Tab-separated table of C-alpha atoms and ligand atoms in Angstrom:
chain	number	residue	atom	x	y	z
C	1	UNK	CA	0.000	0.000	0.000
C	2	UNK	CA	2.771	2.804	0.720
C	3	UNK	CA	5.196	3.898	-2.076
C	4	UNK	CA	8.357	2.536	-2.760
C	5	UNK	CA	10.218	5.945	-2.608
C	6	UNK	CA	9.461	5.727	1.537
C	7	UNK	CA	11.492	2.344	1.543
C	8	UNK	CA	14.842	3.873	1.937
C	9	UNK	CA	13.726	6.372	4.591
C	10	UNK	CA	15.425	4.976	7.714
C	11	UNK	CA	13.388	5.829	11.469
C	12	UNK	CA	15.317	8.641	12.778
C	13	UNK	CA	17.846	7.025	15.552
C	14	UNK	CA	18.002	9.269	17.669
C	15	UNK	CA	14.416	9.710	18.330
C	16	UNK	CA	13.940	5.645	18.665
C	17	UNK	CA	16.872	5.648	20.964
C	18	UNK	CA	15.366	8.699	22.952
C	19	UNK	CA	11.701	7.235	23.267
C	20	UNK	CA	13.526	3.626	24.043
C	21	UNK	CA	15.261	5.939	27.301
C	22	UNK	CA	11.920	6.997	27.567
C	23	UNK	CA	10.455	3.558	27.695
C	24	UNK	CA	12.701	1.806	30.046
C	25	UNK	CA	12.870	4.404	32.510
C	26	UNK	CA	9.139	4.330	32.911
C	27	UNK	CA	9.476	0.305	32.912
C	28	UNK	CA	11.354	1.272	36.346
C	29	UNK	CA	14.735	0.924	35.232
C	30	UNK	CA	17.508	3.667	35.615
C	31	UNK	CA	18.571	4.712	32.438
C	32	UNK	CA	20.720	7.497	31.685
C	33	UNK	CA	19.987	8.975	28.555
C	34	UNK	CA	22.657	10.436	26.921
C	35	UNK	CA	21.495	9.524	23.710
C	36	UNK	CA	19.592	12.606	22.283
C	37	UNK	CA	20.481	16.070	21.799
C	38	UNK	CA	18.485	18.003	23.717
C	39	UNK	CA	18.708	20.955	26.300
C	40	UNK	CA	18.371	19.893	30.018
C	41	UNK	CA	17.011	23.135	30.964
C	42	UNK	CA	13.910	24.874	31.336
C	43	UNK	CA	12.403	27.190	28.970
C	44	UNK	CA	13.283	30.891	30.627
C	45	UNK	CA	10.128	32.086	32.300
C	46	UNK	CA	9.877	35.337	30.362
C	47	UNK	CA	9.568	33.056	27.176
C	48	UNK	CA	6.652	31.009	28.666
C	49	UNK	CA	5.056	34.324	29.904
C	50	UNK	CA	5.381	35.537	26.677
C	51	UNK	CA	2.958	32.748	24.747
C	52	UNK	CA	0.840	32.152	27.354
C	53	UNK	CA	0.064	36.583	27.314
C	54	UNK	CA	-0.246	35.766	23.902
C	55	UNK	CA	-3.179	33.063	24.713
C	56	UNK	CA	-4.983	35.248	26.863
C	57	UNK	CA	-4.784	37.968	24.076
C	58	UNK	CA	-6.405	35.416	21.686
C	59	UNK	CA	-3.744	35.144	19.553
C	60	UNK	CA	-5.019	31.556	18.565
C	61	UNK	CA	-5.885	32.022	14.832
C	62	UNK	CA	-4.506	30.948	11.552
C	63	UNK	CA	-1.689	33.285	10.075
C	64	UNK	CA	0.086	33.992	6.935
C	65	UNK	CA	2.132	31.132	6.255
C	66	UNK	CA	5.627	32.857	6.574
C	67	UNK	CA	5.061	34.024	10.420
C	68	UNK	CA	3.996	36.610	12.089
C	69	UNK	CA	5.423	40.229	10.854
C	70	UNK	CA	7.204	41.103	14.053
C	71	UNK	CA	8.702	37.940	14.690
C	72	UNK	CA	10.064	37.921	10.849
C	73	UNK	CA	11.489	41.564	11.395
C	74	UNK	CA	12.833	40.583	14.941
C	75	UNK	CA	14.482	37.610	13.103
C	76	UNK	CA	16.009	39.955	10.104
C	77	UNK	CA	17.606	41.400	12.784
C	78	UNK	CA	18.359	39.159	14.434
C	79	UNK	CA	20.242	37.769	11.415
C	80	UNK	CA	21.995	40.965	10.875
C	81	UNK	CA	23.368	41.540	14.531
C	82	UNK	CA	24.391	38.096	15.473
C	83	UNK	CA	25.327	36.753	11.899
C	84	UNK	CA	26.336	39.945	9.410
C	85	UNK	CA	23.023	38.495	7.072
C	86	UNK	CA	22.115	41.363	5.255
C	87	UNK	CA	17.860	39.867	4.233
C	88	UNK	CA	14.562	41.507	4.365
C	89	UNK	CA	12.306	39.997	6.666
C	90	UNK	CA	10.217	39.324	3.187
C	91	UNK	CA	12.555	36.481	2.623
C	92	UNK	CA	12.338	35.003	6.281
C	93	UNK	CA	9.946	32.172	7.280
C	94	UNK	CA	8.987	31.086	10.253
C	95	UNK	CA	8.528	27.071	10.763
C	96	UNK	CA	7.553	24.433	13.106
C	97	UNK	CA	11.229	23.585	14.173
C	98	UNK	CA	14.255	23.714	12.604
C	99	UNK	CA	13.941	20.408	11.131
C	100	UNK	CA	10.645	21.602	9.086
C	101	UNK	CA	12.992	23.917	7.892
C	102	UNK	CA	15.798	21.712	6.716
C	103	UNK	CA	13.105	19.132	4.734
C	104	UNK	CA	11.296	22.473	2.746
C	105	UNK	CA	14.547	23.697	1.687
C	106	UNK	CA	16.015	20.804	0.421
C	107	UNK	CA	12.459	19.825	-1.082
C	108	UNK	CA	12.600	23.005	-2.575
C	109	UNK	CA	16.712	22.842	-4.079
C	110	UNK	CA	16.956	19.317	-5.387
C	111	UNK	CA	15.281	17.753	-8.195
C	112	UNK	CA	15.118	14.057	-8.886
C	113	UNK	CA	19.094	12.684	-9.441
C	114	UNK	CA	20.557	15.707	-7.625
C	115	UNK	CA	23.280	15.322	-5.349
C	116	UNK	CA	23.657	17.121	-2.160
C	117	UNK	CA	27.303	17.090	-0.152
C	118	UNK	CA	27.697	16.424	3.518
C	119	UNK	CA	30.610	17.160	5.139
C	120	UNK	CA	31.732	13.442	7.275
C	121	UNK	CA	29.530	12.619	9.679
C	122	UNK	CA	26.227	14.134	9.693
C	123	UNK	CA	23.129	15.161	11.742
C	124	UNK	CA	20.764	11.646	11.035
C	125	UNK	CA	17.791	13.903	9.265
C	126	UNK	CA	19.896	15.119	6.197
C	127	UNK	CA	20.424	12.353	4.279
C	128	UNK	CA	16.488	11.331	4.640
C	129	UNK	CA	15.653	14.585	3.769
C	130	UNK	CA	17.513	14.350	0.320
C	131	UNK	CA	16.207	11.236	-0.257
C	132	UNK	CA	12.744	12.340	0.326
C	133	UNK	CA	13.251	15.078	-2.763
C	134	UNK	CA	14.386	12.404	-4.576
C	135	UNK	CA	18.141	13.241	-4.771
C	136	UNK	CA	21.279	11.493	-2.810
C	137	UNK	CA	24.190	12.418	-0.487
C	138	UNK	CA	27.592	12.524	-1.493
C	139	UNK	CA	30.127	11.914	1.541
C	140	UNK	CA	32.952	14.357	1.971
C	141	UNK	CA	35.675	12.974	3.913
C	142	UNK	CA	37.237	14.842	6.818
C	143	UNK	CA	39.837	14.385	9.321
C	144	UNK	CA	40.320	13.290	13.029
C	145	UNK	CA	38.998	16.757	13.972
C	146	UNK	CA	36.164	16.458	11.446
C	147	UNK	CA	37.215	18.924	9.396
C	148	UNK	CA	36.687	18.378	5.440
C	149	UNK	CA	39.683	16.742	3.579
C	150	UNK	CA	38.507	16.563	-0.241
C	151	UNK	CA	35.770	18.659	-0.782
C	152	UNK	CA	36.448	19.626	-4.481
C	153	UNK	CA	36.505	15.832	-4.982
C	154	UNK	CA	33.399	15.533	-3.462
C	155	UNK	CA	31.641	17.738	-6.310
C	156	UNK	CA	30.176	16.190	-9.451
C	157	UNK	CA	28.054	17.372	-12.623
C	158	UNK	CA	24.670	16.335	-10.274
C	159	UNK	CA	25.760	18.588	-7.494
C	160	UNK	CA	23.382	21.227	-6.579
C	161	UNK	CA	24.061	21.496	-2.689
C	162	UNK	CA	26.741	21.773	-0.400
C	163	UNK	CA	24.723	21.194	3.390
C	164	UNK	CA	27.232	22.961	6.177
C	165	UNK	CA	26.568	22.215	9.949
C	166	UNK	CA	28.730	24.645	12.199
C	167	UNK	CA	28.857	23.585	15.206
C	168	UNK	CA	28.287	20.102	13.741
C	169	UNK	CA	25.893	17.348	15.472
C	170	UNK	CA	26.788	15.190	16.126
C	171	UNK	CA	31.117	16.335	16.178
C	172	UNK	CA	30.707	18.839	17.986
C	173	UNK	CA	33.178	20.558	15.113
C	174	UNK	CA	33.528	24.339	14.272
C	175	UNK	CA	34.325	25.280	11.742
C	176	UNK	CA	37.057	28.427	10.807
C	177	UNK	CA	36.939	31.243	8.209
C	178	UNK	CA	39.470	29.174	5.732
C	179	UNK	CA	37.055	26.348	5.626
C	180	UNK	CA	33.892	28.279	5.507
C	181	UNK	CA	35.650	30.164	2.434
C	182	UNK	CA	36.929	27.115	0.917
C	183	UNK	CA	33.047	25.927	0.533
C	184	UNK	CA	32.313	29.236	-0.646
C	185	UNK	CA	34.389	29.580	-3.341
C	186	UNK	CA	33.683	25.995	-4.731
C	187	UNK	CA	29.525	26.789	-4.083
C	188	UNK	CA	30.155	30.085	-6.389
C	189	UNK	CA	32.346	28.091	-8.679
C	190	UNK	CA	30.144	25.421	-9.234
C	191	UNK	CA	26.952	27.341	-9.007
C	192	UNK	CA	25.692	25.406	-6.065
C	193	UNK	CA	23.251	26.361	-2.995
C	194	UNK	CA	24.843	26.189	0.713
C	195	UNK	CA	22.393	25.322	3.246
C	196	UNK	CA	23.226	26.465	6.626
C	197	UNK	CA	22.110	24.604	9.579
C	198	UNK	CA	23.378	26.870	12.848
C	199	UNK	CA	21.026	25.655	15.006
C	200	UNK	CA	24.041	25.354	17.709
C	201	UNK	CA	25.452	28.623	16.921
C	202	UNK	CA	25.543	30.339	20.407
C	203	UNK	CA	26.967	26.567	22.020
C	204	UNK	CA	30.624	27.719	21.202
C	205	UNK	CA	34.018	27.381	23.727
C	206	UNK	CA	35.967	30.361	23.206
C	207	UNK	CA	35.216	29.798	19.438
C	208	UNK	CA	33.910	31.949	16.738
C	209	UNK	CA	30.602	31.090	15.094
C	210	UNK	CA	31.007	32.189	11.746
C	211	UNK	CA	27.818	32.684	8.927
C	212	UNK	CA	28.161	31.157	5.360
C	213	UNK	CA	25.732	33.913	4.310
C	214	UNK	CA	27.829	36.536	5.467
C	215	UNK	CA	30.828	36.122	2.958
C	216	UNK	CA	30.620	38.327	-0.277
C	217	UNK	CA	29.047	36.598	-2.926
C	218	UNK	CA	27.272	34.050	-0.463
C	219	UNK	CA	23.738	35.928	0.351
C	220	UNK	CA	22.548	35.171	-2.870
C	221	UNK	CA	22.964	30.980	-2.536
C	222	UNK	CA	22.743	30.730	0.396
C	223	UNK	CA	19.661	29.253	2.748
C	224	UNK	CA	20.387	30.166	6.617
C	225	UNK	CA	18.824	27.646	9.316
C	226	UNK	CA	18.437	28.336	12.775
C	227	UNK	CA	15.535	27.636	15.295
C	228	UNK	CA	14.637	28.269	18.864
C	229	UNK	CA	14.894	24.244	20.415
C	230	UNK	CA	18.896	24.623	21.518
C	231	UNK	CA	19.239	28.227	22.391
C	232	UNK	CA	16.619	28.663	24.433
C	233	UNK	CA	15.703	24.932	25.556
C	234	UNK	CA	12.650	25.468	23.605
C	235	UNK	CA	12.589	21.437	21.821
C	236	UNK	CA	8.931	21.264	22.484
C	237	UNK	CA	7.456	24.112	21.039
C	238	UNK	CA	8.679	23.710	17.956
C	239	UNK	CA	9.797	26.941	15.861
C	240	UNK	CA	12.446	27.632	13.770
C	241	UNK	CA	12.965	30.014	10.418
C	242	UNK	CA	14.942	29.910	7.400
C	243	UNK	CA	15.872	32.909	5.167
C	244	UNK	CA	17.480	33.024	1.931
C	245	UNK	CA	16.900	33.955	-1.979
C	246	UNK	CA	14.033	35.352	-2.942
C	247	UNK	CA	13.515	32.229	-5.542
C	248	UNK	CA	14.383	29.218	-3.110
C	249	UNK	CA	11.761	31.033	-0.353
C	250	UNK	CA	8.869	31.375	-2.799
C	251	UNK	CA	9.251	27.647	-3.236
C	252	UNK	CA	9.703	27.134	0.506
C	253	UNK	CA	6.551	28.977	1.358
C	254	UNK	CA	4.544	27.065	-1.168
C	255	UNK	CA	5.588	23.512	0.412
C	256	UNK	CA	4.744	25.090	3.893
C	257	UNK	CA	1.054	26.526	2.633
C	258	UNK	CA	0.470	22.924	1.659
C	259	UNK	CA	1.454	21.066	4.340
C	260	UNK	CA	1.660	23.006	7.910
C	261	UNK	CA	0.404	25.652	7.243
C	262	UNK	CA	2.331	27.764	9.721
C	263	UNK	CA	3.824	27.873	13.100
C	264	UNK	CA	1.929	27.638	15.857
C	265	UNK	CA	0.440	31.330	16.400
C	266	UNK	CA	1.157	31.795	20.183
C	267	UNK	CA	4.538	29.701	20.049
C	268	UNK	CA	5.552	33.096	17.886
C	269	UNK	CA	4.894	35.392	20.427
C	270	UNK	CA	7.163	33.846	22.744
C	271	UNK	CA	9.715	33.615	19.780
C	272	UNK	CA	10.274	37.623	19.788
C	273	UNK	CA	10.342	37.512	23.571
C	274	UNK	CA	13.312	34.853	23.297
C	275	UNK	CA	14.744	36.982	20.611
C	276	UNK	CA	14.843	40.154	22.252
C	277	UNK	CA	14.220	39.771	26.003
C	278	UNK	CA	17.225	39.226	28.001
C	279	UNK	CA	19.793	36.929	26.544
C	280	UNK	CA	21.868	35.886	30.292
C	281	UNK	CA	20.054	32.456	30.037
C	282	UNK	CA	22.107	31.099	27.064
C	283	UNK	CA	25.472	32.315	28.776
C	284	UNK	CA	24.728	30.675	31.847
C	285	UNK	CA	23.662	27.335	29.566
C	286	UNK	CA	26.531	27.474	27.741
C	287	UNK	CA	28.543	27.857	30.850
C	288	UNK	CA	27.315	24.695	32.021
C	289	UNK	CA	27.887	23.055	28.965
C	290	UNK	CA	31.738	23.480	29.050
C	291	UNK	CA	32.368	22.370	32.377
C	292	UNK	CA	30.362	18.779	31.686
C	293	UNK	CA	32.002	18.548	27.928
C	294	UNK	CA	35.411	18.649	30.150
C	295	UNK	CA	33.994	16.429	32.607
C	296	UNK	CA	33.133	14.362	30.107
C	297	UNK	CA	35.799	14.517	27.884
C	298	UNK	CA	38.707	13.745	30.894
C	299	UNK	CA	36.423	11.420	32.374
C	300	UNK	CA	36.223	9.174	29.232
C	301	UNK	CA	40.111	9.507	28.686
C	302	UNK	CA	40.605	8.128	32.224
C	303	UNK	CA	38.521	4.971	31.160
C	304	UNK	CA	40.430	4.182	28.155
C	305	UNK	CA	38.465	6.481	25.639
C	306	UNK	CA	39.983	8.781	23.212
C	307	UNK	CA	38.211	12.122	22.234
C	308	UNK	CA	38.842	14.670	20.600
C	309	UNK	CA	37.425	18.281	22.417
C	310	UNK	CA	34.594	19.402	20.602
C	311	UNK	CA	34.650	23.038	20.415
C	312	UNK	CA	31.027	23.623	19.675
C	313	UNK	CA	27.504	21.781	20.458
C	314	UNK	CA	26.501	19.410	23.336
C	315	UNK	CA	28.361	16.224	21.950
C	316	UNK	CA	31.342	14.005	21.786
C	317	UNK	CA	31.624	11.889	19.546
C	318	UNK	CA	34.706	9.508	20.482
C	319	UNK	CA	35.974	6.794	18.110
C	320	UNK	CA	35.556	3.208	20.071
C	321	UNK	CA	36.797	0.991	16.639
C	322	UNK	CA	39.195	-0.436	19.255
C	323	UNK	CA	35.903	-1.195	21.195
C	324	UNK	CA	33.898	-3.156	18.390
C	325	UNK	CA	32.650	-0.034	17.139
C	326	UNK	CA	29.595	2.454	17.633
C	327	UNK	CA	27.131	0.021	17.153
C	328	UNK	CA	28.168	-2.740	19.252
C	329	UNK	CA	29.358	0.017	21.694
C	330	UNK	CA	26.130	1.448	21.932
C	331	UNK	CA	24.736	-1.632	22.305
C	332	UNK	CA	26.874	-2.618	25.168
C	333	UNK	CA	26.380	1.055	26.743
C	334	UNK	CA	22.615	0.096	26.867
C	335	UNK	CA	22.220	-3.232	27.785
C	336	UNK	CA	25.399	-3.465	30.795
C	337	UNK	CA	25.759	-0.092	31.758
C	338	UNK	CA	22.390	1.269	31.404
C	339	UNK	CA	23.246	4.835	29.600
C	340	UNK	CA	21.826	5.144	26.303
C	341	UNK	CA	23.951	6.777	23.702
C	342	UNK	CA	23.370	7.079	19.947
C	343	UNK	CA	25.721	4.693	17.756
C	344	UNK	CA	27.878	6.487	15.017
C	345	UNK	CA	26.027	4.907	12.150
C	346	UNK	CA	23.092	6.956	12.290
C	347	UNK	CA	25.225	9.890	10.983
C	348	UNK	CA	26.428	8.142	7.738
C	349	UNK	CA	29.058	5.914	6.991
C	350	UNK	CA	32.097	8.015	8.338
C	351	UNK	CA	30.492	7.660	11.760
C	352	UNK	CA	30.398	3.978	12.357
C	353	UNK	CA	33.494	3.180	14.547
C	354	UNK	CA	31.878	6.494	16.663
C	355	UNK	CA	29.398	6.952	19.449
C	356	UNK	CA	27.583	9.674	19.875
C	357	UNK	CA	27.270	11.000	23.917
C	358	UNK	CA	25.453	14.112	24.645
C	359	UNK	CA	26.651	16.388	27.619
C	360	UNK	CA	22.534	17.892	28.091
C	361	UNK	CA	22.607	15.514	30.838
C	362	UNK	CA	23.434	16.949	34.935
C	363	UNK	CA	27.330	16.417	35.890
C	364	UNK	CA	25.949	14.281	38.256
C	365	UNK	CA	24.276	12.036	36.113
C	366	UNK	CA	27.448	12.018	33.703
C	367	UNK	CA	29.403	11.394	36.837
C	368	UNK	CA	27.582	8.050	37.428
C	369	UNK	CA	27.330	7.311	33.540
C	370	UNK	CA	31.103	7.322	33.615
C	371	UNK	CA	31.749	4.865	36.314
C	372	UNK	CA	29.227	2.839	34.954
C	373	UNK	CA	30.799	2.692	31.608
C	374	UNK	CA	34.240	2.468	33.605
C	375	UNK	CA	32.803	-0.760	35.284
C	376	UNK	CA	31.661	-1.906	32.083
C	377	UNK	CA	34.821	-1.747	29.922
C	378	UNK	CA	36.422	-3.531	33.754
R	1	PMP	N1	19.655	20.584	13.008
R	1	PMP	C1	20.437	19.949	13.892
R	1	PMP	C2	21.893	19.833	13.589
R	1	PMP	C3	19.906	19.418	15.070
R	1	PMP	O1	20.691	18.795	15.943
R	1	PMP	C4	18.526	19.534	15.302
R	1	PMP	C5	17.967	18.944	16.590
R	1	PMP	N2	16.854	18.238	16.487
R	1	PMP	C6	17.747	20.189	14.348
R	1	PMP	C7	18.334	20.692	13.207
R	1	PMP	C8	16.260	20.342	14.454
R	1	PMP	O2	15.877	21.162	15.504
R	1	PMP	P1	14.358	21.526	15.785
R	1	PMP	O3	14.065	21.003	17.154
R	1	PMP	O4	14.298	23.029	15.750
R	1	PMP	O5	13.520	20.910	14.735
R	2	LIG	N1	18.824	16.979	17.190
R	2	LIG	C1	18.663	16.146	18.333
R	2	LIG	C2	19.554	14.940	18.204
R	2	LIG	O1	20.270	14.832	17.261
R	2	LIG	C3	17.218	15.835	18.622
R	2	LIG	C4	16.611	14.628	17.958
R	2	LIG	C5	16.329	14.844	16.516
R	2	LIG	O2	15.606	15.761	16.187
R	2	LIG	O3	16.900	14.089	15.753
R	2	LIG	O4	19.543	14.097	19.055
């Protein structure tokens, strides 16, 4: 009964592995979940405040498809403070989470046969959302600090896209000007469209985040991505936006009119409070962050695990080949130590001798997560 173009379209691993946390834990077991990537915190009060004003205002109706005005301009902004993104809030949309935004763009970029470039190891919704539009992913390779290796090599007569995640799930990589040009250049030499996922762009150590679509040249191919769910521990309300060329948005827009519609009206409200109430939440977060991504990162050295220090996101992404590899690690992880963790595999194949361990866990609960896994490798 269901078409054959949905056979390839793997379940998304890290939301199985997060609802089989879910699952156990409510079985009565003591799981730790380190296996998805999202924000331990709560949603800052003035945020909540914000939608549920909005409520009692009545702001519960349907609106244009792209957002509400305000939140749009606030975004444009936004964009142009934060990320030197010169773009009218005409060409900004807002979405039902950042990962709305990711599948219309891509939907709206590739044709059937198209190719679409991921830089080594990859958040696990890309490659589904290529498929989806009927195109496929071409691997870049990259080295032991995830950075790319053979881009040019990477580009072909089908290549349309070049998808950049800075700071990368799951490597927790930044990346620097050089690299950020390098893609450039080659996306302007090859006529190609950069999407820009920077969903983790304020989770930086000491690094700069630096936007594609703020290099000369760039604004006109490139789509920026960002979203409220890591910034603001807002994963359940769902909004995110996406702004870029004029022709890529019109097609954007259409997808969205057909499917959701829009965002959810008073989830928007509390988007321009996030955006321009105070902002000491996300340096406190990111605070946090650092000191359990150390305590992580030491921790797992001291039981025989190699990292690398990811200088961006809420991950570390270790390779355990010496271990079996991520998915008999992960495995192992689960079922003796009790701490779920996402194996490498999910993020393409440069990602299978990896795990995947989130730090949006307390340092108490890594603490014990550690010795566990300590007890487990003896
Ligand atoms: N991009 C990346 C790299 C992510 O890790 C996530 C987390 N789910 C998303 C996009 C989607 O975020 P959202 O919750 O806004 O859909
Ligand atoms: N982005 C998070 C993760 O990678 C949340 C789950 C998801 O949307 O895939 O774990």
């Amino acid at each position: 009964m269901v078409s054959e173009r949905l056979a390839s379209i793997p379940e998304s691993t890290t939301m199985k592995i997060s609802a089989m946390a879910k699952k156990l834990n409510a079985a009565g077991l003591d799981v730790i979940d380190l296996g998805v990537g999202e924000p331990d915190f709560d949603t800052p009060k003035n945020i909540c405040d914000a939608a549920i004003d909005s409520i009692r205002r009545g702001e519960t109706h349907y609106l244009p498809t792209s957002g509400i005005p305000e939140l749009r301009a606030a975004i444009a902004e936004k964009l142009y403070n934060d990320n030197g993104i010169e773009i009218s809030p005409d060409l900004v949309s807002v979405v039902p989470g950042a990962k709305m935004a990711i599948f219309a763009a891509i939907q709206a970029l590739l044709d059937e046969g198209d190719e679409c470039v991921l830089i080594g190891p990859s958040w696990v919704s890309y490659e589904p959302c290529v498929n989806f539009a009927g195109g496929r992913v071409r691997w870049a390779q990259v080295d032991e600090e995830f950075k790319p290796t053979d881009l040019a090599d990477s580009i072909t007569s089908k290549t349309r896209m070049i998808l950049v995640n800075s700071p990368s799930n799951p490597t927790g990589a930044v990346f620097g000007r050089e690299i950020l040009e390098e893609i450039g250049d080659l996306a302007i030499d090859h006529n190609l469209a950069v999407l820009s996922d920077e969903i983790y762009e304020k989770i930086v150590y000491g690094q700069e985040h630096i936007s594609m679509g703020s290099f000369p040249g760039m604004s006109e191919r490139t789509v920026t991505v960002n979203g409220f769910s890591k910034c603001y521990a807002m994963t359940g309300w769902r909004l995110g936006y996406l702004a870029g060329p004029q022709e890529v948005m019109k097609w954007v827009n259409r997808i969205l009119s057909h499917s959701v519609s829009h965002a959810t009206t008073f989830v928007q409200w509390a988007g321009i409070e996030a955006l321009k109430g105070p902002q000491d939440s996300i340096r406190a977060m990111v605070a946090e962050f650092k000191e359990r991504r150390d305590l992580l990162v030491s921790g797992l050295e001291d039981i025989g695990i190699v990292c690398s220090l990811p200088g961006g996101a809420f991950y570390v992404f270790p390779d355990v080949s010496e271990f079996g590899g991520g998915d008999s690690f992960a495995e192992r992880m689960l079922s003796e130590a009790m701490v779920a963790a996402t194996p490498g595999s999910a993020f393409g194949p440069g990602g299978v001798g990896h795990v995947r361990i989130s730090y949006a866990a307390s340092k108490e609960r890594l603490t014990e997560a550690l010795e566990r896994m300590g007890k487990m490798l003896g």
